[in-house]
């Protein structure tokens, strides 16, 4: 019985998907390490930072936030509940639709995000420092997620 697995690649390192998996895992570790002392997970940071960003454009609902961060509504709801319990955001019923919740950062959440953003940006800078064409890489990533402009 052969243990051979058929693949068109002679090595996993010839696979774009495998490389993306490895790069993503390494990058996530670097972000996790950067946020460790603040007691935030990467997902919590993404939620809070994007909530803060969206607040500048008007009322933010959980659905709008979920769409922005690319997470399903149930995952977003769970993160929102956790962040609300920690006092990092405020949730209220939307005036025009009682089924929808509006969100905003609390003062504590805003202070935390303001501490976290420079740490994450520095971790990103260090992690991606060896890319020769980082702007091209960024544009290609945006294209892959269907977001042509920042």
mmCIF file of N, CA and C in Angstrom:
data_model
loop_
_atom_site.group_PDB
_atom_site.id
_atom_site.type_symbol
_atom_site.label_atom_id
_atom_site.label_comp_id
_atom_site.label_asym_id
_atom_site.label_seq_id
_atom_site.Cartn_x
_atom_site.Cartn_y
_atom_site.Cartn_z
ATOM 1 N N UNK A 1 0.845 -1.185 0.000
ATOM 2 C CA UNK A 1 0.000 0.000 0.000
ATOM 3 C C UNK A 1 0.887 1.244 0.000
ATOM 4 N N UNK A 2 0.627 2.134 -0.929
ATOM 5 C CA UNK A 2 1.434 3.344 -1.072
ATOM 6 C C UNK A 2 0.850 4.479 -0.240
ATOM 7 N N UNK A 3 1.728 5.232 0.379
ATOM 8 C CA UNK A 3 1.307 6.415 1.127
ATOM 9 C C UNK A 3 1.410 7.679 0.281
ATOM 10 N N UNK A 4 1.641 7.516 -0.995
ATOM 11 C CA UNK A 4 1.796 8.658 -1.894
ATOM 12 C C UNK A 4 0.477 9.415 -2.045
ATOM 13 N N UNK A 5 0.540 10.713 -1.947
ATOM 14 C CA UNK A 5 -0.622 11.575 -2.152
ATOM 15 C C UNK A 5 -0.397 12.334 -3.444
ATOM 16 N N UNK A 6 -1.349 12.236 -4.349
ATOM 17 C CA UNK A 6 -1.210 12.889 -5.654
ATOM 18 C C UNK A 6 -1.432 14.391 -5.534
ATOM 19 N N UNK A 7 -0.523 15.156 -6.097
ATOM 20 C CA UNK A 7 -0.636 16.607 -6.146
ATOM 21 C C UNK A 7 0.134 17.097 -7.358
ATOM 22 N N UNK A 8 -0.325 18.166 -7.925
ATOM 23 C CA UNK A 8 0.413 18.740 -9.049
ATOM 24 C C UNK A 8 1.662 19.472 -8.577
ATOM 25 N N UNK A 9 1.787 19.682 -7.258
ATOM 26 C CA UNK A 9 2.945 20.381 -6.701
ATOM 27 C C UNK A 9 3.981 19.388 -6.199
ATOM 28 N N UNK A 10 5.239 19.642 -6.476
ATOM 29 C CA UNK A 10 6.301 18.770 -5.971
ATOM 30 C C UNK A 10 6.565 19.054 -4.488
ATOM 31 N N UNK A 11 6.146 20.225 -4.025
ATOM 32 C CA UNK A 11 6.329 20.618 -2.634
ATOM 33 C C UNK A 11 5.151 21.501 -2.229
ATOM 34 N N UNK A 12 4.740 21.460 -0.972
ATOM 35 C CA UNK A 12 3.670 22.365 -0.543
ATOM 36 C C UNK A 12 4.048 23.838 -0.759
ATOM 37 N N UNK A 13 5.345 24.110 -0.756
ATOM 38 C CA UNK A 13 5.815 25.486 -0.920
ATOM 39 C C UNK A 13 5.656 25.995 -2.356
ATOM 40 N N UNK A 14 5.185 25.137 -3.253
ATOM 41 C CA UNK A 14 4.847 25.554 -4.607
ATOM 42 C C UNK A 14 3.372 25.955 -4.712
ATOM 43 N N UNK A 15 2.625 25.752 -3.641
ATOM 44 C CA UNK A 15 1.192 26.040 -3.606
ATOM 45 C C UNK A 15 0.933 27.432 -3.020
ATOM 46 N N UNK A 16 0.263 28.274 -3.789
ATOM 47 C CA UNK A 16 -0.077 29.625 -3.315
ATOM 48 C C UNK A 16 -0.937 29.544 -2.056
ATOM 49 N N UNK A 17 -1.892 28.634 -2.050
ATOM 50 C CA UNK A 17 -2.772 28.484 -0.892
ATOM 51 C C UNK A 17 -2.015 28.102 0.370
ATOM 52 N N UNK A 18 -1.095 27.153 0.239
ATOM 53 C CA UNK A 18 -0.291 26.748 1.401
ATOM 54 C C UNK A 18 0.571 27.905 1.895
ATOM 55 N N UNK A 19 1.179 28.627 0.951
ATOM 56 C CA UNK A 19 2.004 29.774 1.336
ATOM 57 C C UNK A 19 1.170 30.836 2.040
ATOM 58 N N UNK A 20 -0.033 31.085 1.530
ATOM 59 C CA UNK A 20 -0.923 32.054 2.175
ATOM 60 C C UNK A 20 -1.274 31.596 3.590
ATOM 61 N N UNK A 21 -1.535 30.310 3.746
ATOM 62 C CA UNK A 21 -1.818 29.740 5.069
ATOM 63 C C UNK A 21 -0.658 30.004 6.022
ATOM 64 N N UNK A 22 0.551 29.705 5.578
ATOM 65 C CA UNK A 22 1.751 29.878 6.421
ATOM 66 C C UNK A 22 1.992 31.346 6.750
ATOM 67 N N UNK A 23 1.890 32.215 5.752
ATOM 68 C CA UNK A 23 2.100 33.647 5.968
ATOM 69 C C UNK A 23 1.038 34.190 6.917
ATOM 70 N N UNK A 24 -0.205 33.813 6.688
ATOM 71 C CA UNK A 24 -1.302 34.280 7.537
ATOM 72 C C UNK A 24 -1.101 33.841 8.987
ATOM 73 N N UNK A 25 -0.708 32.609 9.183
ATOM 74 C CA UNK A 25 -0.470 32.102 10.543
ATOM 75 C C UNK A 25 0.662 32.860 11.226
ATOM 76 N N UNK A 26 1.751 33.092 10.510
ATOM 77 C CA UNK A 26 2.888 33.819 11.083
ATOM 78 C C UNK A 26 2.506 35.270 11.396
ATOM 79 N N UNK A 27 1.784 35.897 10.486
ATOM 80 C CA UNK A 27 1.359 37.283 10.698
ATOM 81 C C UNK A 27 0.411 37.379 11.900
ATOM 82 N N UNK A 28 -0.535 36.447 11.994
ATOM 83 C CA UNK A 28 -1.468 36.457 13.119
ATOM 84 C C UNK A 28 -0.735 36.278 14.448
ATOM 85 N N UNK A 29 0.307 35.445 14.468
ATOM 86 C CA UNK A 29 1.114 35.297 15.686
ATOM 87 C C UNK A 29 1.764 36.625 16.060
ATOM 88 N N UNK A 30 2.262 37.353 15.078
ATOM 89 C CA UNK A 30 2.913 38.628 15.374
ATOM 90 C C UNK A 30 1.906 39.646 15.924
ATOM 91 N N UNK A 31 0.704 39.643 15.408
ATOM 92 C CA UNK A 31 -0.336 40.549 15.916
ATOM 93 C C UNK A 31 -0.763 40.122 17.314
ATOM 94 N N UNK A 32 -0.930 38.812 17.510
ATOM 95 C CA UNK A 32 -1.296 38.310 18.842
ATOM 96 C C UNK A 32 -0.258 38.732 19.880
ATOM 97 N N UNK A 33 1.015 38.606 19.538
ATOM 98 C CA UNK A 33 2.084 39.013 20.446
ATOM 99 C C UNK A 33 2.034 40.511 20.729
ATOM 100 N N UNK A 34 1.731 41.308 19.714
ATOM 101 C CA UNK A 34 1.672 42.768 19.885
ATOM 102 C C UNK A 34 0.532 43.181 20.810
ATOM 103 N N UNK A 35 -0.569 42.433 20.773
ATOM 104 C CA UNK A 35 -1.757 42.786 21.556
ATOM 105 C C UNK A 35 -1.814 42.128 22.929
ATOM 106 N N UNK A 36 -0.915 41.193 23.166
ATOM 107 C CA UNK A 36 -0.965 40.376 24.379
ATOM 108 C C UNK A 36 -1.067 41.196 25.666
ATOM 109 N N UNK A 37 -0.251 42.220 25.801
ATOM 110 C CA UNK A 37 -0.240 42.998 27.040
ATOM 111 C C UNK A 37 -1.491 43.850 27.239
ATOM 112 N N UNK A 38 -2.263 44.036 26.173
ATOM 113 C CA UNK A 38 -3.508 44.800 26.287
ATOM 114 C C UNK A 38 -4.699 43.898 26.596
ATOM 115 N N UNK A 39 -4.484 42.585 26.552
ATOM 116 C CA UNK A 39 -5.577 41.657 26.828
ATOM 117 C C UNK A 39 -6.609 41.583 25.715
ATOM 118 N N UNK A 40 -6.195 41.920 24.504
ATOM 119 C CA UNK A 40 -7.095 41.866 23.347
ATOM 120 C C UNK A 40 -6.694 40.741 22.420
ATOM 121 N N UNK A 41 -7.689 40.077 21.854
ATOM 122 C CA UNK A 41 -7.409 39.134 20.769
ATOM 123 C C UNK A 41 -7.369 39.926 19.467
ATOM 124 N N UNK A 42 -6.860 39.288 18.438
ATOM 125 C CA UNK A 42 -6.811 39.939 17.134
ATOM 126 C C UNK A 42 -8.227 40.261 16.651
ATOM 127 N N UNK A 43 -9.140 39.323 16.803
ATOM 128 C CA UNK A 43 -10.526 39.534 16.368
ATOM 129 C C UNK A 43 -11.170 40.694 17.132
ATOM 130 N N UNK A 44 -10.916 40.774 18.426
ATOM 131 C CA UNK A 44 -11.463 41.880 19.220
ATOM 132 C C UNK A 44 -10.902 43.215 18.744
ATOM 133 N N UNK A 45 -9.596 43.237 18.462
ATOM 134 C CA UNK A 45 -8.988 44.460 17.955
ATOM 135 C C UNK A 45 -9.619 44.878 16.632
ATOM 136 N N UNK A 46 -9.756 43.938 15.708
ATOM 137 C CA UNK A 46 -10.326 44.245 14.397
ATOM 138 C C UNK A 46 -11.729 44.823 14.566
ATOM 139 N N UNK A 47 -12.523 44.223 15.428
ATOM 140 C CA UNK A 47 -13.882 44.707 15.662
ATOM 141 C C UNK A 47 -13.865 46.121 16.229
ATOM 142 N N UNK A 48 -13.097 46.348 17.277
ATOM 143 C CA UNK A 48 -13.085 47.665 17.920
ATOM 144 C C UNK A 48 -12.502 48.749 17.019
ATOM 145 N N UNK A 49 -11.408 48.445 16.328
ATOM 146 C CA UNK A 49 -10.782 49.439 15.455
ATOM 147 C C UNK A 49 -11.714 49.813 14.301
ATOM 148 N N UNK A 50 -12.395 48.832 13.731
ATOM 149 C CA UNK A 50 -13.311 49.121 12.636
ATOM 150 C C UNK A 50 -14.571 49.811 13.116
ATOM 151 N N UNK A 51 -15.022 49.501 14.307
ATOM 152 C CA UNK A 51 -16.148 50.230 14.891
ATOM 153 C C UNK A 51 -15.775 51.704 15.025
ATOM 154 N N UNK A 52 -14.594 51.973 15.558
ATOM 155 C CA UNK A 52 -14.142 53.355 15.693
ATOM 156 C C UNK A 52 -14.063 54.068 14.355
ATOM 157 N N UNK A 53 -13.590 53.366 13.346
ATOM 158 C CA UNK A 53 -13.490 53.940 12.006
ATOM 159 C C UNK A 53 -14.872 54.215 11.418
ATOM 160 N N UNK A 54 -15.787 53.274 11.571
ATOM 161 C CA UNK A 54 -17.131 53.435 11.017
ATOM 162 C C UNK A 54 -17.936 54.507 11.739
ATOM 163 N N UNK A 55 -17.654 54.727 13.016
ATOM 164 C CA UNK A 55 -18.396 55.732 13.779
ATOM 165 C C UNK A 55 -18.283 57.116 13.158
ATOM 166 N N UNK A 56 -17.192 57.366 12.474
ATOM 167 C CA UNK A 56 -16.991 58.684 11.864
ATOM 168 C C UNK A 56 -17.917 58.906 10.676
ATOM 169 N N UNK A 57 -18.542 57.816 10.177
ATOM 170 C CA UNK A 57 -19.434 57.934 9.020
ATOM 171 C C UNK A 57 -20.905 57.930 9.414
ATOM 172 N N UNK A 58 -21.181 57.837 10.699
ATOM 173 C CA UNK A 58 -22.572 57.832 11.156
ATOM 174 C C UNK A 58 -22.867 56.633 12.032
ATOM 175 N N UNK A 59 -24.159 56.325 12.153
ATOM 176 C CA UNK A 59 -24.627 55.239 13.007
ATOM 177 C C UNK A 59 -24.107 53.893 12.517
ATOM 178 N N UNK A 60 -23.636 53.071 13.445
ATOM 179 C CA UNK A 60 -23.065 51.769 13.095
ATOM 180 C C UNK A 60 -23.945 50.663 13.668
ATOM 181 N N UNK A 61 -24.382 49.766 12.792
ATOM 182 C CA UNK A 61 -25.140 48.597 13.241
ATOM 183 C C UNK A 61 -24.205 47.387 13.275
ATOM 184 N N UNK A 62 -24.647 46.344 13.968
ATOM 185 C CA UNK A 62 -23.869 45.107 13.994
ATOM 186 C C UNK A 62 -23.712 44.532 12.593
ATOM 187 N N UNK A 63 -24.750 44.622 11.790
ATOM 188 C CA UNK A 63 -24.696 44.090 10.427
ATOM 189 C C UNK A 63 -23.662 44.860 9.606
ATOM 190 N N UNK A 64 -23.678 46.183 9.710
ATOM 191 C CA UNK A 64 -22.714 47.014 8.981
ATOM 192 C C UNK A 64 -21.284 46.687 9.410
ATOM 193 N N UNK A 65 -21.087 46.491 10.708
ATOM 194 C CA UNK A 65 -19.762 46.152 11.224
ATOM 195 C C UNK A 65 -19.332 44.769 10.734
ATOM 196 N N UNK A 66 -20.247 43.810 10.756
ATOM 197 C CA UNK A 66 -19.941 42.457 10.277
ATOM 198 C C UNK A 66 -19.507 42.491 8.814
ATOM 199 N N UNK A 67 -20.223 43.271 8.002
ATOM 200 C CA UNK A 67 -19.866 43.392 6.583
ATOM 201 C C UNK A 67 -18.478 44.001 6.430
ATOM 202 N N UNK A 68 -18.171 45.002 7.211
ATOM 203 C CA UNK A 68 -16.880 45.698 7.106
ATOM 204 C C UNK A 68 -15.724 44.770 7.438
ATOM 205 N N UNK A 69 -15.883 43.965 8.504
ATOM 206 C CA UNK A 69 -14.760 43.126 8.936
ATOM 207 C C UNK A 69 -14.745 41.767 8.243
ATOM 208 N N UNK A 70 -15.784 41.483 7.465
ATOM 209 C CA UNK A 70 -15.821 40.220 6.724
ATOM 210 C C UNK A 70 -16.131 39.024 7.596
ATOM 211 N N UNK A 71 -16.915 39.242 8.644
ATOM 212 C CA UNK A 71 -17.301 38.148 9.549
ATOM 213 C C UNK A 71 -18.806 37.920 9.442
ATOM 214 N N UNK A 72 -19.237 36.717 9.778
ATOM 215 C CA UNK A 72 -20.677 36.479 9.765
ATOM 216 C C UNK A 72 -21.318 37.194 10.959
ATOM 217 N N UNK A 73 -22.615 37.397 10.858
ATOM 218 C CA UNK A 73 -23.349 38.172 11.862
ATOM 219 C C UNK A 73 -23.298 37.506 13.239
ATOM 220 N N UNK A 74 -23.338 36.182 13.281
ATOM 221 C CA UNK A 74 -23.319 35.475 14.569
ATOM 222 C C UNK A 74 -21.967 35.644 15.272
ATOM 223 N N UNK A 75 -20.881 35.542 14.529
ATOM 224 C CA UNK A 75 -19.551 35.745 15.105
ATOM 225 C C UNK A 75 -19.419 37.171 15.606
ATOM 226 N N UNK A 76 -19.884 38.113 14.805
ATOM 227 C CA UNK A 76 -19.834 39.523 15.198
ATOM 228 C C UNK A 76 -20.662 39.751 16.453
ATOM 229 N N UNK A 77 -21.825 39.160 16.509
ATOM 230 C CA UNK A 77 -22.696 39.304 17.675
ATOM 231 C C UNK A 77 -22.015 38.788 18.940
ATOM 232 N N UNK A 78 -21.353 37.661 18.823
ATOM 233 C CA UNK A 78 -20.636 37.084 19.960
ATOM 234 C C UNK A 78 -19.500 38.010 20.415
ATOM 235 N N UNK A 79 -18.738 38.534 19.457
ATOM 236 C CA UNK A 79 -17.656 39.465 19.789
ATOM 237 C C UNK A 79 -18.209 40.744 20.418
ATOM 238 N N UNK A 80 -19.303 41.246 19.869
ATOM 239 C CA UNK A 80 -19.928 42.461 20.404
ATOM 240 C C UNK A 80 -20.365 42.234 21.847
ATOM 241 N N UNK A 81 -20.990 41.111 22.098
ATOM 242 C CA UNK A 81 -21.456 40.802 23.455
ATOM 243 C C UNK A 81 -20.271 40.769 24.425
ATOM 244 N N UNK A 82 -19.196 40.119 24.012
ATOM 245 C CA UNK A 82 -17.986 40.035 24.837
ATOM 246 C C UNK A 82 -17.391 41.420 25.090
ATOM 247 N N UNK A 83 -17.319 42.238 24.053
ATOM 248 C CA UNK A 83 -16.735 43.581 24.188
ATOM 249 C C UNK A 83 -17.637 44.495 25.023
ATOM 250 N N UNK A 84 -18.940 44.269 24.931
ATOM 251 C CA UNK A 84 -19.880 45.036 25.754
ATOM 252 C C UNK A 84 -19.713 44.669 27.228
ATOM 253 N N UNK A 85 -19.575 43.378 27.525
ATOM 254 C CA UNK A 85 -19.389 42.926 28.904
ATOM 255 C C UNK A 85 -18.103 43.471 29.516
ATOM 256 N N UNK A 86 -17.088 43.657 28.680
ATOM 257 C CA UNK A 86 -15.823 44.208 29.170
ATOM 258 C C UNK A 86 -15.853 45.727 29.273
ATOM 259 N N UNK A 87 -16.934 46.326 28.790
ATOM 260 C CA UNK A 87 -17.070 47.771 28.866
ATOM 261 C C UNK A 87 -16.376 48.526 27.748
ATOM 262 N N UNK A 88 -16.064 47.838 26.639
ATOM 263 C CA UNK A 88 -15.342 48.469 25.538
ATOM 264 C C UNK A 88 -16.263 49.100 24.492
ATOM 265 N N UNK A 89 -17.519 48.696 24.483
ATOM 266 C CA UNK A 89 -18.464 49.306 23.548
ATOM 267 C C UNK A 89 -19.842 49.341 24.176
ATOM 268 N N UNK A 90 -20.682 50.170 23.581
ATOM 269 C CA UNK A 90 -22.065 50.323 24.019
ATOM 270 C C UNK A 90 -22.967 49.847 22.893
ATOM 271 N N UNK A 91 -24.027 49.147 23.281
ATOM 272 C CA UNK A 91 -24.971 48.621 22.290
ATOM 273 C C UNK A 91 -26.360 49.102 22.673
ATOM 274 N N UNK A 92 -27.121 49.581 21.684
ATOM 275 C CA UNK A 92 -28.481 50.049 21.927
ATOM 276 C C UNK A 92 -29.354 49.648 20.747
ATOM 277 N N UNK A 93 -30.646 49.528 21.006
ATOM 278 C CA UNK A 93 -31.586 49.237 19.920
ATOM 279 C C UNK A 93 -31.627 50.425 18.976
ATOM 280 N N UNK A 94 -31.647 50.150 17.681
ATOM 281 C CA UNK A 94 -31.710 51.200 16.674
ATOM 282 C C UNK A 94 -33.113 51.801 16.677
ATOM 283 N N UNK A 95 -33.197 53.106 16.621
ATOM 284 C CA UNK A 95 -34.489 53.804 16.673
ATOM 285 C C UNK A 95 -35.407 53.405 15.515
ATOM 286 N N UNK A 96 -34.863 53.310 14.307
ATOM 287 C CA UNK A 96 -35.684 53.037 13.133
ATOM 288 C C UNK A 96 -36.005 51.553 12.941
ATOM 289 N N UNK A 97 -35.271 50.668 13.627
ATOM 290 C CA UNK A 97 -35.483 49.229 13.481
ATOM 291 C C UNK A 97 -35.152 48.548 14.809
ATOM 292 N N UNK A 98 -36.172 48.193 15.565
ATOM 293 C CA UNK A 98 -35.987 47.624 16.905
ATOM 294 C C UNK A 98 -35.239 46.296 16.886
ATOM 295 N N UNK A 99 -35.168 45.637 15.715
ATOM 296 C CA UNK A 99 -34.437 44.373 15.623
ATOM 297 C C UNK A 99 -32.932 44.582 15.490
ATOM 298 N N UNK A 100 -32.538 45.782 15.137
ATOM 299 C CA UNK A 100 -31.115 46.070 14.894
ATOM 300 C C UNK A 100 -30.498 46.798 16.088
ATOM 301 N N UNK A 101 -29.216 46.514 16.323
ATOM 302 C CA UNK A 101 -28.474 47.192 17.386
ATOM 303 C C UNK A 101 -27.499 48.190 16.787
ATOM 304 N N UNK A 102 -27.409 49.355 17.413
ATOM 305 C CA UNK A 102 -26.369 50.297 17.042
ATOM 306 C C UNK A 102 -25.242 50.166 18.054
ATOM 307 N N UNK A 103 -24.042 50.435 17.591
ATOM 308 C CA UNK A 103 -22.852 50.251 18.415
ATOM 309 C C UNK A 103 -22.037 51.527 18.458
ATOM 310 N N UNK A 104 -21.346 51.725 19.570
ATOM 311 C CA UNK A 104 -20.346 52.781 19.632
ATOM 312 C C UNK A 104 -19.301 52.399 20.664
ATOM 313 N N UNK A 105 -18.092 52.867 20.439
ATOM 314 C CA UNK A 105 -17.022 52.617 21.397
ATOM 315 C C UNK A 105 -17.319 53.360 22.691
ATOM 316 N N UNK A 106 -17.020 52.729 23.810
ATOM 317 C CA UNK A 106 -17.075 53.431 25.088
ATOM 318 C C UNK A 106 -15.777 54.215 25.241
ATOM 319 N N UNK A 107 -15.699 55.048 26.251
ATOM 320 C CA UNK A 107 -14.447 55.788 26.499
ATOM 321 C C UNK A 107 -13.301 54.816 26.748
ATOM 322 N N UNK A 108 -13.582 53.736 27.473
ATOM 323 C CA UNK A 108 -12.565 52.715 27.744
ATOM 324 C C UNK A 108 -12.134 52.036 26.456
ATOM 325 N N UNK A 109 -13.102 51.691 25.608
ATOM 326 C CA UNK A 109 -12.800 51.046 24.339
ATOM 327 C C UNK A 109 -11.995 51.939 23.414
ATOM 328 N N UNK A 110 -12.358 53.222 23.385
ATOM 329 C CA UNK A 110 -11.623 54.174 22.551
ATOM 330 C C UNK A 110 -10.176 54.300 23.024
ATOM 331 N N UNK A 111 -9.987 54.394 24.338
ATOM 332 C CA UNK A 111 -8.625 54.490 24.886
ATOM 333 C C UNK A 111 -7.818 53.234 24.551
ATOM 334 N N UNK A 112 -8.458 52.076 24.638
ATOM 335 C CA UNK A 112 -7.784 50.818 24.341
ATOM 336 C C UNK A 112 -7.379 50.737 22.870
ATOM 337 N N UNK A 113 -8.282 51.117 21.982
ATOM 338 C CA UNK A 113 -7.986 51.090 20.551
ATOM 339 C C UNK A 113 -6.866 52.068 20.222
ATOM 340 N N UNK A 114 -6.880 53.209 20.869
ATOM 341 C CA UNK A 114 -5.811 54.187 20.625
ATOM 342 C C UNK A 114 -4.443 53.646 21.056
ATOM 343 N N UNK A 115 -4.415 52.795 22.073
ATOM 344 C CA UNK A 115 -3.159 52.147 22.483
ATOM 345 C C UNK A 115 -2.784 51.023 21.518
ATOM 346 N N UNK A 116 -3.796 50.301 21.045
ATOM 347 C CA UNK A 116 -3.565 49.105 20.233
ATOM 348 C C UNK A 116 -3.144 49.418 18.802
ATOM 349 N N UNK A 117 -3.705 50.444 18.210
ATOM 350 C CA UNK A 117 -3.430 50.724 16.797
ATOM 351 C C UNK A 117 -1.941 50.898 16.515
ATOM 352 N N UNK A 118 -1.209 51.711 17.280
ATOM 353 C CA UNK A 118 0.222 51.829 16.972
ATOM 354 C C UNK A 118 0.990 50.513 17.140
ATOM 355 N N UNK A 119 0.560 49.682 18.077
ATOM 356 C CA UNK A 119 1.213 48.387 18.277
ATOM 357 C C UNK A 119 0.994 47.472 17.079
ATOM 358 N N UNK A 120 -0.226 47.456 16.582
ATOM 359 C CA UNK A 120 -0.551 46.616 15.429
ATOM 360 C C UNK A 120 0.123 47.154 14.176
ATOM 361 N N UNK A 121 0.109 48.471 14.019
ATOM 362 C CA UNK A 121 0.767 49.058 12.847
ATOM 363 C C UNK A 121 2.263 48.770 12.854
ATOM 364 N N UNK A 122 2.887 48.816 14.024
ATOM 365 C CA UNK A 122 4.320 48.509 14.129
ATOM 366 C C UNK A 122 4.569 47.029 13.814
ATOM 367 N N UNK A 123 3.709 46.153 14.335
ATOM 368 C CA UNK A 123 3.844 44.717 14.049
ATOM 369 C C UNK A 123 3.705 44.464 12.549
ATOM 370 N N UNK A 124 2.736 45.120 11.917
ATOM 371 C CA UNK A 124 2.573 44.997 10.459
ATOM 372 C C UNK A 124 3.833 45.470 9.739
ATOM 373 N N UNK A 125 4.310 46.634 10.139
ATOM 374 C CA UNK A 125 5.501 47.212 9.503
ATOM 375 C C UNK A 125 6.692 46.257 9.581
ATOM 376 N N UNK A 126 6.906 45.693 10.759
ATOM 377 C CA UNK A 126 8.022 44.761 10.936
ATOM 378 C C UNK A 126 7.808 43.475 10.144
ATOM 379 N N UNK A 127 6.593 42.950 10.172
ATOM 380 C CA UNK A 127 6.312 41.687 9.507
ATOM 381 C C UNK A 127 6.482 41.798 7.996
ATOM 382 N N UNK A 128 5.985 42.894 7.424
ATOM 383 C CA UNK A 128 5.999 43.043 5.970
ATOM 384 C C UNK A 128 7.208 43.816 5.454
ATOM 385 N N UNK A 129 8.154 44.111 6.316
ATOM 386 C CA UNK A 129 9.314 44.941 5.948
ATOM 387 C C UNK A 129 10.131 44.364 4.802
ATOM 388 N N UNK A 130 10.173 43.061 4.665
ATOM 389 C CA UNK A 130 11.007 42.442 3.628
ATOM 390 C C UNK A 130 10.345 42.357 2.256
ATOM 391 N N UNK A 131 9.096 42.787 2.161
ATOM 392 C CA UNK A 131 8.437 42.774 0.848
ATOM 393 C C UNK A 131 9.050 43.855 -0.026
ATOM 394 N N UNK A 132 9.434 43.479 -1.229
ATOM 395 C CA UNK A 132 10.041 44.439 -2.146
ATOM 396 C C UNK A 132 9.012 45.387 -2.746
ATOM 397 N N UNK A 133 7.801 44.911 -2.937
ATOM 398 C CA UNK A 133 6.760 45.742 -3.544
ATOM 399 C C UNK A 133 5.508 45.692 -2.677
ATOM 400 N N UNK A 134 5.599 46.264 -1.477
ATOM 401 C CA UNK A 134 4.495 46.163 -0.527
ATOM 402 C C UNK A 134 3.217 46.824 -1.029
ATOM 403 N N UNK A 135 3.317 47.919 -1.779
ATOM 404 C CA UNK A 135 2.104 48.552 -2.304
ATOM 405 C C UNK A 135 1.414 47.679 -3.349
ATOM 406 N N UNK A 136 2.192 47.005 -4.172
ATOM 407 C CA UNK A 136 1.620 46.087 -5.164
ATOM 408 C C UNK A 136 0.956 44.917 -4.428
ATOM 409 N N UNK A 137 1.618 44.405 -3.412
ATOM 410 C CA UNK A 137 1.064 43.307 -2.613
ATOM 411 C C UNK A 137 -0.273 43.718 -1.998
ATOM 412 N N UNK A 138 -0.320 44.911 -1.427
ATOM 413 C CA UNK A 138 -1.549 45.425 -0.824
ATOM 414 C C UNK A 138 -2.667 45.537 -1.857
ATOM 415 N N UNK A 139 -2.343 46.069 -3.020
ATOM 416 C CA UNK A 139 -3.344 46.196 -4.079
ATOM 417 C C UNK A 139 -3.856 44.833 -4.536
ATOM 418 N N UNK A 140 -2.965 43.869 -4.629
ATOM 419 C CA UNK A 140 -3.372 42.519 -5.021
ATOM 420 C C UNK A 140 -4.279 41.888 -3.962
ATOM 421 N N UNK A 141 -3.970 42.104 -2.697
ATOM 422 C CA UNK A 141 -4.838 41.589 -1.628
ATOM 423 C C UNK A 141 -6.210 42.249 -1.691
ATOM 424 N N UNK A 142 -6.238 43.557 -1.918
ATOM 425 C CA UNK A 142 -7.519 44.257 -2.048
ATOM 426 C C UNK A 142 -8.317 43.691 -3.214
ATOM 427 N N UNK A 143 -7.637 43.401 -4.298
ATOM 428 C CA UNK A 143 -8.309 42.839 -5.477
ATOM 429 C C UNK A 143 -8.896 41.466 -5.157
ATOM 430 N N UNK A 144 -8.167 40.669 -4.394
ATOM 431 C CA UNK A 144 -8.653 39.326 -4.040
ATOM 432 C C UNK A 144 -9.920 39.366 -3.188
ATOM 433 N N UNK A 145 -10.073 40.391 -2.374
ATOM 434 C CA UNK A 145 -11.285 40.477 -1.550
ATOM 435 C C UNK A 145 -12.358 41.361 -2.196
ATOM 436 N N UNK A 146 -12.088 41.808 -3.445
ATOM 437 C CA UNK A 146 -13.085 42.589 -4.159
ATOM 438 C C UNK A 146 -13.146 44.032 -3.729
ATOM 439 N N UNK A 147 -12.079 44.523 -3.154
ATOM 440 C CA UNK A 147 -12.026 45.918 -2.687
ATOM 441 C C UNK A 147 -10.914 46.623 -3.446
ATOM 442 N N UNK A 148 -11.263 47.264 -4.552
ATOM 443 C CA UNK A 148 -10.259 47.859 -5.438
ATOM 444 C C UNK A 148 -9.605 49.105 -4.855
ATOM 445 N N UNK A 149 -10.347 49.854 -4.049
ATOM 446 C CA UNK A 149 -9.773 51.076 -3.472
ATOM 447 C C UNK A 149 -9.844 50.995 -1.961
ATOM 448 N N UNK A 150 -8.841 51.560 -1.289
ATOM 449 C CA UNK A 150 -8.845 51.513 0.187
ATOM 450 C C UNK A 150 -9.983 52.252 0.815
#
